[in-house]
CSV table of C-alpha atoms and ligand atoms in Angstrom, one decimal:
chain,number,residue,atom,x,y,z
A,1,UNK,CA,0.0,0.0,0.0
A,2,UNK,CA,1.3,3.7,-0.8
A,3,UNK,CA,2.0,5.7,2.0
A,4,UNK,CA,-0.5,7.8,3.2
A,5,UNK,CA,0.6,12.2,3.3
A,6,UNK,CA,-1.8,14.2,4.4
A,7,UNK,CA,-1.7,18.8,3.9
A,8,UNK,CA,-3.5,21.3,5.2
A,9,UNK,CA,-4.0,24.5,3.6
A,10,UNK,CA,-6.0,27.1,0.7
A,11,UNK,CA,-6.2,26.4,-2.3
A,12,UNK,CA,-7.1,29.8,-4.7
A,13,UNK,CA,-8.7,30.5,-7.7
A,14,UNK,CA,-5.5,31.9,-9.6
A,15,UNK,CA,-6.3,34.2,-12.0
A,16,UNK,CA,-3.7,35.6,-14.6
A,17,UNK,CA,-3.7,37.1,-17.9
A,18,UNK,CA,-2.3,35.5,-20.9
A,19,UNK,CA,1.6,35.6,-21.5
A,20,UNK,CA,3.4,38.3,-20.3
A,21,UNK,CA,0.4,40.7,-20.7
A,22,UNK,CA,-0.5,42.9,-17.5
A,23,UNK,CA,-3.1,42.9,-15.3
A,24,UNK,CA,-4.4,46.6,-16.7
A,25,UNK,CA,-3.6,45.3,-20.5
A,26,UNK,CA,-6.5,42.5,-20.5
A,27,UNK,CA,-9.8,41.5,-20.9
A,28,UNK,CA,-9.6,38.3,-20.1
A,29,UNK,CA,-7.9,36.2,-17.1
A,30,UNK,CA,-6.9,32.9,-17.4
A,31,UNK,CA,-8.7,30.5,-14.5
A,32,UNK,CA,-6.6,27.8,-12.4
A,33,UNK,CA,-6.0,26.7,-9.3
A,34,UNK,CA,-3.4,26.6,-6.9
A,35,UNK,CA,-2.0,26.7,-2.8
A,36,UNK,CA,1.4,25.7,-1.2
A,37,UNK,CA,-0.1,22.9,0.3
A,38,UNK,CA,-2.5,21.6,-2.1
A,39,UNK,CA,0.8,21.8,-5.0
A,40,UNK,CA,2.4,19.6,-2.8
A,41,UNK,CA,-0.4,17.0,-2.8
A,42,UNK,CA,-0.5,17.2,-6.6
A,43,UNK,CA,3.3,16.1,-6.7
A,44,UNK,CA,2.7,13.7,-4.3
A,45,UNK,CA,0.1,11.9,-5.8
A,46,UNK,CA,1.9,12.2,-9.1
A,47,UNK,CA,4.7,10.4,-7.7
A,48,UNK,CA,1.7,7.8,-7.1
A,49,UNK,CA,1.9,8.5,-2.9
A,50,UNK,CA,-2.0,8.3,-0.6
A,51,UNK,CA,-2.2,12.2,-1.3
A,52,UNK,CA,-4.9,13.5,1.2
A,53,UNK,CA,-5.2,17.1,1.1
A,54,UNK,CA,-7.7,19.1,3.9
A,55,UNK,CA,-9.2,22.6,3.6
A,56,UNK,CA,-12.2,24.0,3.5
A,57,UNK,CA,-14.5,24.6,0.5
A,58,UNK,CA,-17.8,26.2,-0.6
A,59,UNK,CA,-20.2,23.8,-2.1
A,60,UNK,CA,-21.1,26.0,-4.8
A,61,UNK,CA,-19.7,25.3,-8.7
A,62,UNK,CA,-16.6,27.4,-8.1
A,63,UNK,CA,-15.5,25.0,-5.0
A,64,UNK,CA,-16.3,22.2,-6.8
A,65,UNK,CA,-14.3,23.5,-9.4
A,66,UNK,CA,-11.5,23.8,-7.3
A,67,UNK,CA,-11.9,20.1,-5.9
A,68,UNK,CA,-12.0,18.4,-8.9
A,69,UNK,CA,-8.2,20.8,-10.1
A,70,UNK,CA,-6.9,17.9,-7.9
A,71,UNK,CA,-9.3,14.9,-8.6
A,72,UNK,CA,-8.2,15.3,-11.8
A,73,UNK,CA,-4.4,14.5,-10.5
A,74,UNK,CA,-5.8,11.8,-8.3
A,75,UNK,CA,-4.9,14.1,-4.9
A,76,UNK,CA,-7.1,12.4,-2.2
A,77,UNK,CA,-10.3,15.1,-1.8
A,78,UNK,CA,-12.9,13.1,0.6
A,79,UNK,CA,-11.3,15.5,3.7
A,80,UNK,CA,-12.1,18.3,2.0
A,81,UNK,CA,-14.7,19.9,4.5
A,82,UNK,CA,-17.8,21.7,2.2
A,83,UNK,CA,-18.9,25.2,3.9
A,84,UNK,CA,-18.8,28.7,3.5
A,85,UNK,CA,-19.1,31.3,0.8
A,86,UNK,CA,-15.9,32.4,-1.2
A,87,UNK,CA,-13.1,30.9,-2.4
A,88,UNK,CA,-10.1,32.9,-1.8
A,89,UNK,CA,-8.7,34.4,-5.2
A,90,UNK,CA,-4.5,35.3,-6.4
A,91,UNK,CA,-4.2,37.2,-9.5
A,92,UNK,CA,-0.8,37.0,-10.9
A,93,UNK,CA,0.8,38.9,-13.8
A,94,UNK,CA,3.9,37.2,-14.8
A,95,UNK,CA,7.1,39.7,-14.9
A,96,UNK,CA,9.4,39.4,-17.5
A,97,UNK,CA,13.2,40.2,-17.5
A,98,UNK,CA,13.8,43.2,-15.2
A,99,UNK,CA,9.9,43.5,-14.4
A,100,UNK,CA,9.1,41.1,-11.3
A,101,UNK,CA,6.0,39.2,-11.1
A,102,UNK,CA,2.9,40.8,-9.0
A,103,UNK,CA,0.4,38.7,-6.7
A,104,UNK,CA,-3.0,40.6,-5.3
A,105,UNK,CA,-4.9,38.3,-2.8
A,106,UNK,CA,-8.4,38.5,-2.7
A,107,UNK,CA,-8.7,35.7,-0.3
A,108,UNK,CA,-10.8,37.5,2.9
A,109,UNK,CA,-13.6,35.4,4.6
A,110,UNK,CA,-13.0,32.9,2.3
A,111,UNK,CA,-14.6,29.5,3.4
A,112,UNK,CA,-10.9,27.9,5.2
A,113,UNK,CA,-10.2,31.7,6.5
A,114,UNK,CA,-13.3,31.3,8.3
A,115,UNK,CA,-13.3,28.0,9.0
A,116,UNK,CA,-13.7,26.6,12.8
A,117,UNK,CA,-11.8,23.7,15.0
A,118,UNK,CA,-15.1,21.5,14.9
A,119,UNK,CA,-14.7,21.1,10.9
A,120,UNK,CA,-12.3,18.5,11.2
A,121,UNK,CA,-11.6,15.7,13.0
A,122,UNK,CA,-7.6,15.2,13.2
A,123,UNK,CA,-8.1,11.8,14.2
A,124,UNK,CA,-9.8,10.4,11.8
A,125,UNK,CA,-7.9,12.4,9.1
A,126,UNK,CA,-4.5,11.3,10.3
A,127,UNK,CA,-5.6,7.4,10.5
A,128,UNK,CA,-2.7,5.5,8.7
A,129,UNK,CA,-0.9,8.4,7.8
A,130,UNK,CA,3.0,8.9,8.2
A,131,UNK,CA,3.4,12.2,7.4
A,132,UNK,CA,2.1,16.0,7.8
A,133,UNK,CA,3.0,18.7,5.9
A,134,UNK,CA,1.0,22.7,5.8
A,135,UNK,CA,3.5,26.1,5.4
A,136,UNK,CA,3.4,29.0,7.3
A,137,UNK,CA,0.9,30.6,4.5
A,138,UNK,CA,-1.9,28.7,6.3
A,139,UNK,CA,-1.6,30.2,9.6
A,140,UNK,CA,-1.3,33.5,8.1
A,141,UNK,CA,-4.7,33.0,6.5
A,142,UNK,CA,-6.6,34.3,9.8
A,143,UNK,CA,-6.7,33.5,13.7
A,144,UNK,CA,-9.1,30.7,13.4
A,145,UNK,CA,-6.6,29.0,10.6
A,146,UNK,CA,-3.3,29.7,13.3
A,147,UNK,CA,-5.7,27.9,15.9
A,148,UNK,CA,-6.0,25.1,13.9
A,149,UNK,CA,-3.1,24.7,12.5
A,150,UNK,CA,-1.2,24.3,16.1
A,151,UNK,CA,-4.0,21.8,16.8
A,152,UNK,CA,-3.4,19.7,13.7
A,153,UNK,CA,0.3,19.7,14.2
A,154,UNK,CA,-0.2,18.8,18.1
A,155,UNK,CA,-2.4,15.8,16.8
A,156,UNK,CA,0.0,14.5,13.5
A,157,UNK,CA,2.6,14.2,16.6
A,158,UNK,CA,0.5,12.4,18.8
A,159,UNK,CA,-0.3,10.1,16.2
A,160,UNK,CA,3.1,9.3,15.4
A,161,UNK,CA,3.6,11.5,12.0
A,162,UNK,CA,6.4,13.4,11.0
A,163,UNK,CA,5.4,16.9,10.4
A,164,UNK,CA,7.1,19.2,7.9
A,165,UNK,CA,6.5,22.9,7.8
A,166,UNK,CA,7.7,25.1,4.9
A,167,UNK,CA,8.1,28.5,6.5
A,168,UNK,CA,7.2,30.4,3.5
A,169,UNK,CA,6.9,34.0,4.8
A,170,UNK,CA,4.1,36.0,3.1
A,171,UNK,CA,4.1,39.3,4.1
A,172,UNK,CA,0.7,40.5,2.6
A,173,UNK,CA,-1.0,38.3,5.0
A,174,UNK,CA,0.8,39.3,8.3
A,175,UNK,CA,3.5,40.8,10.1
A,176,UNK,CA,7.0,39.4,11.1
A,177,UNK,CA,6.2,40.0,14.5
A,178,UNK,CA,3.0,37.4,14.6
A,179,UNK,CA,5.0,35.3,12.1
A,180,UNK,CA,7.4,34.5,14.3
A,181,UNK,CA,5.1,34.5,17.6
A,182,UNK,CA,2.6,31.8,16.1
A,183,UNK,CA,5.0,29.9,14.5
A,184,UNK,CA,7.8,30.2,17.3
A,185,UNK,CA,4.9,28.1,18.9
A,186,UNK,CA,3.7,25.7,15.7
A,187,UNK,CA,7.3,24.5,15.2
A,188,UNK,CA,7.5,22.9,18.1
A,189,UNK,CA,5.9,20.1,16.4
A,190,UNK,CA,7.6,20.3,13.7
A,191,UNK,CA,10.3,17.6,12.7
A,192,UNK,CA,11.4,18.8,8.9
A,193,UNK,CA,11.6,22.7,8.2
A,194,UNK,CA,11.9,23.8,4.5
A,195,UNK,CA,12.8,27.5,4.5
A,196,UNK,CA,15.3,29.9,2.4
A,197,UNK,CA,17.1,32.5,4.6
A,198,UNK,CA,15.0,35.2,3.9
A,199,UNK,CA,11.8,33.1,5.6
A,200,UNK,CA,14.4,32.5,8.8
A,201,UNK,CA,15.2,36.3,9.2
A,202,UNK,CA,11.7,37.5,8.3
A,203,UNK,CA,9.7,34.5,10.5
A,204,UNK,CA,12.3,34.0,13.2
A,205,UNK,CA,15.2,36.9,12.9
A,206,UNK,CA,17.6,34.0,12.2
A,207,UNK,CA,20.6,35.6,10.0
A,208,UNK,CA,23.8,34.6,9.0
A,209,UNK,CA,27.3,36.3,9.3
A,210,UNK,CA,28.8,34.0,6.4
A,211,UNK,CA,28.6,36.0,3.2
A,212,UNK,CA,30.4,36.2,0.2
A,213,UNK,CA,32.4,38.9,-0.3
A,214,UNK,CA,31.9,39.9,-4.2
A,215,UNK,CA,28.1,39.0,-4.1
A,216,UNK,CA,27.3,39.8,-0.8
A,217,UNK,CA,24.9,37.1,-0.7
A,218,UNK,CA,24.9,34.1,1.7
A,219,UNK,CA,27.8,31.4,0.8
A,220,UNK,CA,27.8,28.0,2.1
A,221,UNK,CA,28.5,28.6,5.9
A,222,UNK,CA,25.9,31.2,5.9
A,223,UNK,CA,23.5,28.6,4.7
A,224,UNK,CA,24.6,26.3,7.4
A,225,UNK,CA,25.2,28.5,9.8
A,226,UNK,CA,21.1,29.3,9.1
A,227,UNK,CA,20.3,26.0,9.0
A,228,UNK,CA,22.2,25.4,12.6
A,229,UNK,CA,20.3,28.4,14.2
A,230,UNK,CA,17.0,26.9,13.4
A,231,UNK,CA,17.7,23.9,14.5
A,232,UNK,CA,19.4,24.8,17.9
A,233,UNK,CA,16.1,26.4,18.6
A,234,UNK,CA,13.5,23.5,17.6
A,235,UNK,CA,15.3,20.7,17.2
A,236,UNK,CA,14.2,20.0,13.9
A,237,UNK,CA,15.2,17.0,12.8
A,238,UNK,CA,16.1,17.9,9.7
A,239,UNK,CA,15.9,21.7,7.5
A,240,UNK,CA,16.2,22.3,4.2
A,241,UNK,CA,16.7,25.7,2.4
A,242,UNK,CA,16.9,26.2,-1.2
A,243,UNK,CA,19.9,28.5,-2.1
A,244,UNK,CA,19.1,32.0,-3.7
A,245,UNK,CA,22.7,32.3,-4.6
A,246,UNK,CA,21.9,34.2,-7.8
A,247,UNK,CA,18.2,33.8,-8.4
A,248,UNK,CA,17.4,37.2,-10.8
A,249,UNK,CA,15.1,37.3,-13.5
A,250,UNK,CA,18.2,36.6,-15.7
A,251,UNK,CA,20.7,34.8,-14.0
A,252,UNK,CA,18.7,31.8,-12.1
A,253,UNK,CA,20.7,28.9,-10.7
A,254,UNK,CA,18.8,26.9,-8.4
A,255,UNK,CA,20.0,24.4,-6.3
A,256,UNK,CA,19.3,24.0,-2.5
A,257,UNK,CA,21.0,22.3,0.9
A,258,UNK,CA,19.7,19.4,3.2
A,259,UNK,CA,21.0,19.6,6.5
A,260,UNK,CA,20.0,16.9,9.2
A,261,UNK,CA,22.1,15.2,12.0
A,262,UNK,CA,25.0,17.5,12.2
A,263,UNK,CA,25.7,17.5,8.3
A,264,UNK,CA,25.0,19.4,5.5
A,265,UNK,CA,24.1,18.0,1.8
A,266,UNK,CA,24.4,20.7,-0.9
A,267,UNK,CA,22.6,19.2,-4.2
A,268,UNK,CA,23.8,20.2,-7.8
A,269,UNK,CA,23.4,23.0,-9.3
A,270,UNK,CA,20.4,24.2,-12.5
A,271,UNK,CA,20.7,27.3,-14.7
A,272,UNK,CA,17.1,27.7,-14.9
A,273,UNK,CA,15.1,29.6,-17.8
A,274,UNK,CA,11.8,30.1,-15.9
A,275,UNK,CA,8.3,30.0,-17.7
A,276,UNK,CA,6.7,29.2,-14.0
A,277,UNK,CA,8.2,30.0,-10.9
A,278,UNK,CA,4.7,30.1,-9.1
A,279,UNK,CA,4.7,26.8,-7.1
A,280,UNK,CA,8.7,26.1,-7.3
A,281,UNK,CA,9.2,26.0,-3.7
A,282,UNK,CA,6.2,23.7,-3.1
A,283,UNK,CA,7.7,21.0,-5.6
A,284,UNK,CA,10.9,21.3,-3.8
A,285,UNK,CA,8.7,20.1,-0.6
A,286,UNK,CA,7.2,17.9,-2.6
A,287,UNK,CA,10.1,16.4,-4.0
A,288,UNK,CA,11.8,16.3,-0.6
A,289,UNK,CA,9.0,14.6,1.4
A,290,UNK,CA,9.0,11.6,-1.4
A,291,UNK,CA,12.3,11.3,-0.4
A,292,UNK,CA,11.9,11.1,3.3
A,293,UNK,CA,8.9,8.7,3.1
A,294,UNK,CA,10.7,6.5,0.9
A,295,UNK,CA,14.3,7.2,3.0
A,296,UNK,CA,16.9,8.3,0.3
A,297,UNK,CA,20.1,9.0,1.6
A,298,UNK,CA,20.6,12.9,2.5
A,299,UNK,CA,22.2,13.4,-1.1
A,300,UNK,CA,19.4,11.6,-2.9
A,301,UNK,CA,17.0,13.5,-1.0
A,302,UNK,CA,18.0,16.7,-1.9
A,303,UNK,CA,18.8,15.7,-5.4
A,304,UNK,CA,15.7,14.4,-6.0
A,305,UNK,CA,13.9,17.3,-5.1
A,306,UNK,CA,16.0,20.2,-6.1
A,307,UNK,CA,15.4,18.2,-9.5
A,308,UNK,CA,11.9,18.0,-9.0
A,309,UNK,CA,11.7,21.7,-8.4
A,310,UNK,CA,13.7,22.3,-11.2
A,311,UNK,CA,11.3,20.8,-13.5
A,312,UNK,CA,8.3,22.6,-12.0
A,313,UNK,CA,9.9,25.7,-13.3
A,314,UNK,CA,9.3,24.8,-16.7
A,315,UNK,CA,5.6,24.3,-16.3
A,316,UNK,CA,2.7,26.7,-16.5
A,317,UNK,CA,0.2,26.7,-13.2
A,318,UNK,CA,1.2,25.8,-10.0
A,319,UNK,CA,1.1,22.6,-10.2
A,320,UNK,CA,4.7,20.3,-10.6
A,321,UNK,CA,3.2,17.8,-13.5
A,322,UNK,CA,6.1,15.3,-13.5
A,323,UNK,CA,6.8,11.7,-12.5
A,324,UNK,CA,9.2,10.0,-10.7
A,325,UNK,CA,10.8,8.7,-13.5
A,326,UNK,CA,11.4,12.6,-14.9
A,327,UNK,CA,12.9,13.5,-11.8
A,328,UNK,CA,15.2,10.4,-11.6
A,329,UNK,CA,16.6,11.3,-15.0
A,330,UNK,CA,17.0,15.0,-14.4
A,331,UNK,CA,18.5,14.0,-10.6
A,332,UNK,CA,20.8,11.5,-12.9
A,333,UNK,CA,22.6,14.0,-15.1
A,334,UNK,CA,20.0,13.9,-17.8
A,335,UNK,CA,18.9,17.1,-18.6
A,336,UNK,CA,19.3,17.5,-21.6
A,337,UNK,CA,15.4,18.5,-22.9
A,338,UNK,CA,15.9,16.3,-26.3
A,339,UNK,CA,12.5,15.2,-27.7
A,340,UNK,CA,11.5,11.4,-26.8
A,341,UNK,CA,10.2,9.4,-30.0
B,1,LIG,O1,0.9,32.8,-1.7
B,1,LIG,C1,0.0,32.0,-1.5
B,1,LIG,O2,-0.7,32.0,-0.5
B,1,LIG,C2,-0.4,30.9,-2.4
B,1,LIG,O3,-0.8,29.9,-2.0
B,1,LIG,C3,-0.2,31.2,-3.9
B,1,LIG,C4,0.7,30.2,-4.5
B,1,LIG,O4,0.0,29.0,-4.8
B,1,LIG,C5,1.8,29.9,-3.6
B,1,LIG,O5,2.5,31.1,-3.3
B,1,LIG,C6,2.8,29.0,-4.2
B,1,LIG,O6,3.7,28.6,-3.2
């Protein structure tokens, strides 16, 4: 039987215009749907895992719409609690070169914003799971969401999961100084932390002194120096951070560090040309849980899902669309994009 991972999060109606075009250019959007949990489901069950994804929908034709976006990728729906009014909404006009991309939430009172402890039942979700993942995004979503959150994290440990938590700091939703408060108090649960150094300074006011002197940017010491700081202070089990060492509209290498019992892992290196980056660091998270659930070796884990991540960039939505067997030849040395016929 596949193993059973279960997320916890919002998933949006995205709405972006065609191309490069901006938002004051069109008169049309296009519609999809997307969340940093629920893309992490989607790689899961694409890499054939039990892909249970919870969260909170209206029952109308817009959140059915929305459940059946990860039906359709055979993501694990029958959690899904049915409720509420809105779906929350993300328009996003994709930047271009110099120009960076833009992201407006419309995502108040939505039905999981507003949601309430009694609509789920933790127990009963978590039967025969092994892992737990959500991001810092879902707490963010409202009070309610940070209450429910903790309790879902306190309940995936009770029941023996390992819980990962990607930090990802989004400062439209709320400020660094409840950041770090409600999570300070969520990661205590926590086991695997995916982050980048901006999320450690901006959630928990981690920085490093390790920089490189021509970029200025963090080198490898800073990264583990990061990753040593975080873990000093949870005792996560393991953290991973994907390096930003260059990552500009025009120069993107992407590549990322795995750091667990002492040690740190750094993966190869991509020179990405990005069509999506919406979504990259959930595929990294998806990659890496695979991994863990299927217990690679540090390096393989964090090939595997820097590779992962790296395909997702070359996708359009938010969703990573790729198999196991893509990412084993990309993580093998194969990436060279030739035609298969
Ligand atoms: O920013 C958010 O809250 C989203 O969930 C939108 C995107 O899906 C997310 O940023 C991708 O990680």
């Amino acid at each position: 039987m596949s193993k059973k991972v279960v997320t916890f999060g919002e998933i949006m109606l995205r709405l972006q215009p065609d191309n490069y075009l901006r938002f004051v250019q069109v008169d049309h959007l296009e519609a999809t749907f997307g969340g940093g949990e629920a893309n992490v489901s989607v790689s899961l069950a694409n890499y054939g895992l039990d892909s249970v994804y919870v969260t909170k929908l209206p029952k109308h034709e817009i959140g059915q719409a929305a459940v059946n976006s990860l039906r359709k990728y055979g993501v694990d729906t029958s959690k899904i609690t049915r409720g509420g009014d809105r779906v929350g909404i993300y328009y996003n006009e994709k930047g271009a070169s110099q120009r960076g991309s833009k992201c407006i939430y419309d995502r108040a009172h939505s039905a999981i914003a507003e949601a309430v402890p009694a609509d789920f039942n933790w127990d009963e979700i978590f039967e025969g799971a092994e892992w737990f993942h959500f991001t810092g995004i879902t707490p963010a979503v409202s009070d309610s969401l940070a209450e429910i959150t903790l309790e879902a994290a306190k309940k995936a440990k009770e029941h023996g999961l390992t819980v990962s938590c990607d930090l990802n700091y989004r400062g439209k939703l709320w400020s660094k100084e409840k950041a770090g408060k409600v999570m300070g108090e969520i990661c205590k649960y926590v086991d695997v932390c995916i982050a980048n150094e901006e999320d450690a300074a901006d959630v928990f006011g981690i920085a490093a002194s390790s920089t490189d002197v021509t970029t200025g940017k963090l080198n490898r010491e800073g990264y583990i120096e990061v990753a040593q700081k975080l873990t000093e202070r949870f005792g996560f089990k393991k953290v991973a951070i994907t390096l930003r060492e260059s990552i500009s509209a025009n120069d993107n290498n992407w590549s990322a560090m795995l750091y667990t019992d002492g040690q740190a892992y750094f993966s190869k290196k991509y020179a990405l040309r990005i069509v999506d980056r919406v979504g990259g660091g959930d595929s990294f998270g998806g990659g890496l849980i695979y991994s863990c659930v299927n217990e690679f070796d540090p390096q393989a884990t964090i090939e595997f899902a820097v590779a992962a991540s790296a395909l997702k960039h070359t996708i359009e939505g938010d969703f990573n669309l790729v198999t196991v067997d893509e990412v084993n030849k990309l993580a093998g040395g194969d990436g060279s994009g030739r035609i298969q016929r």
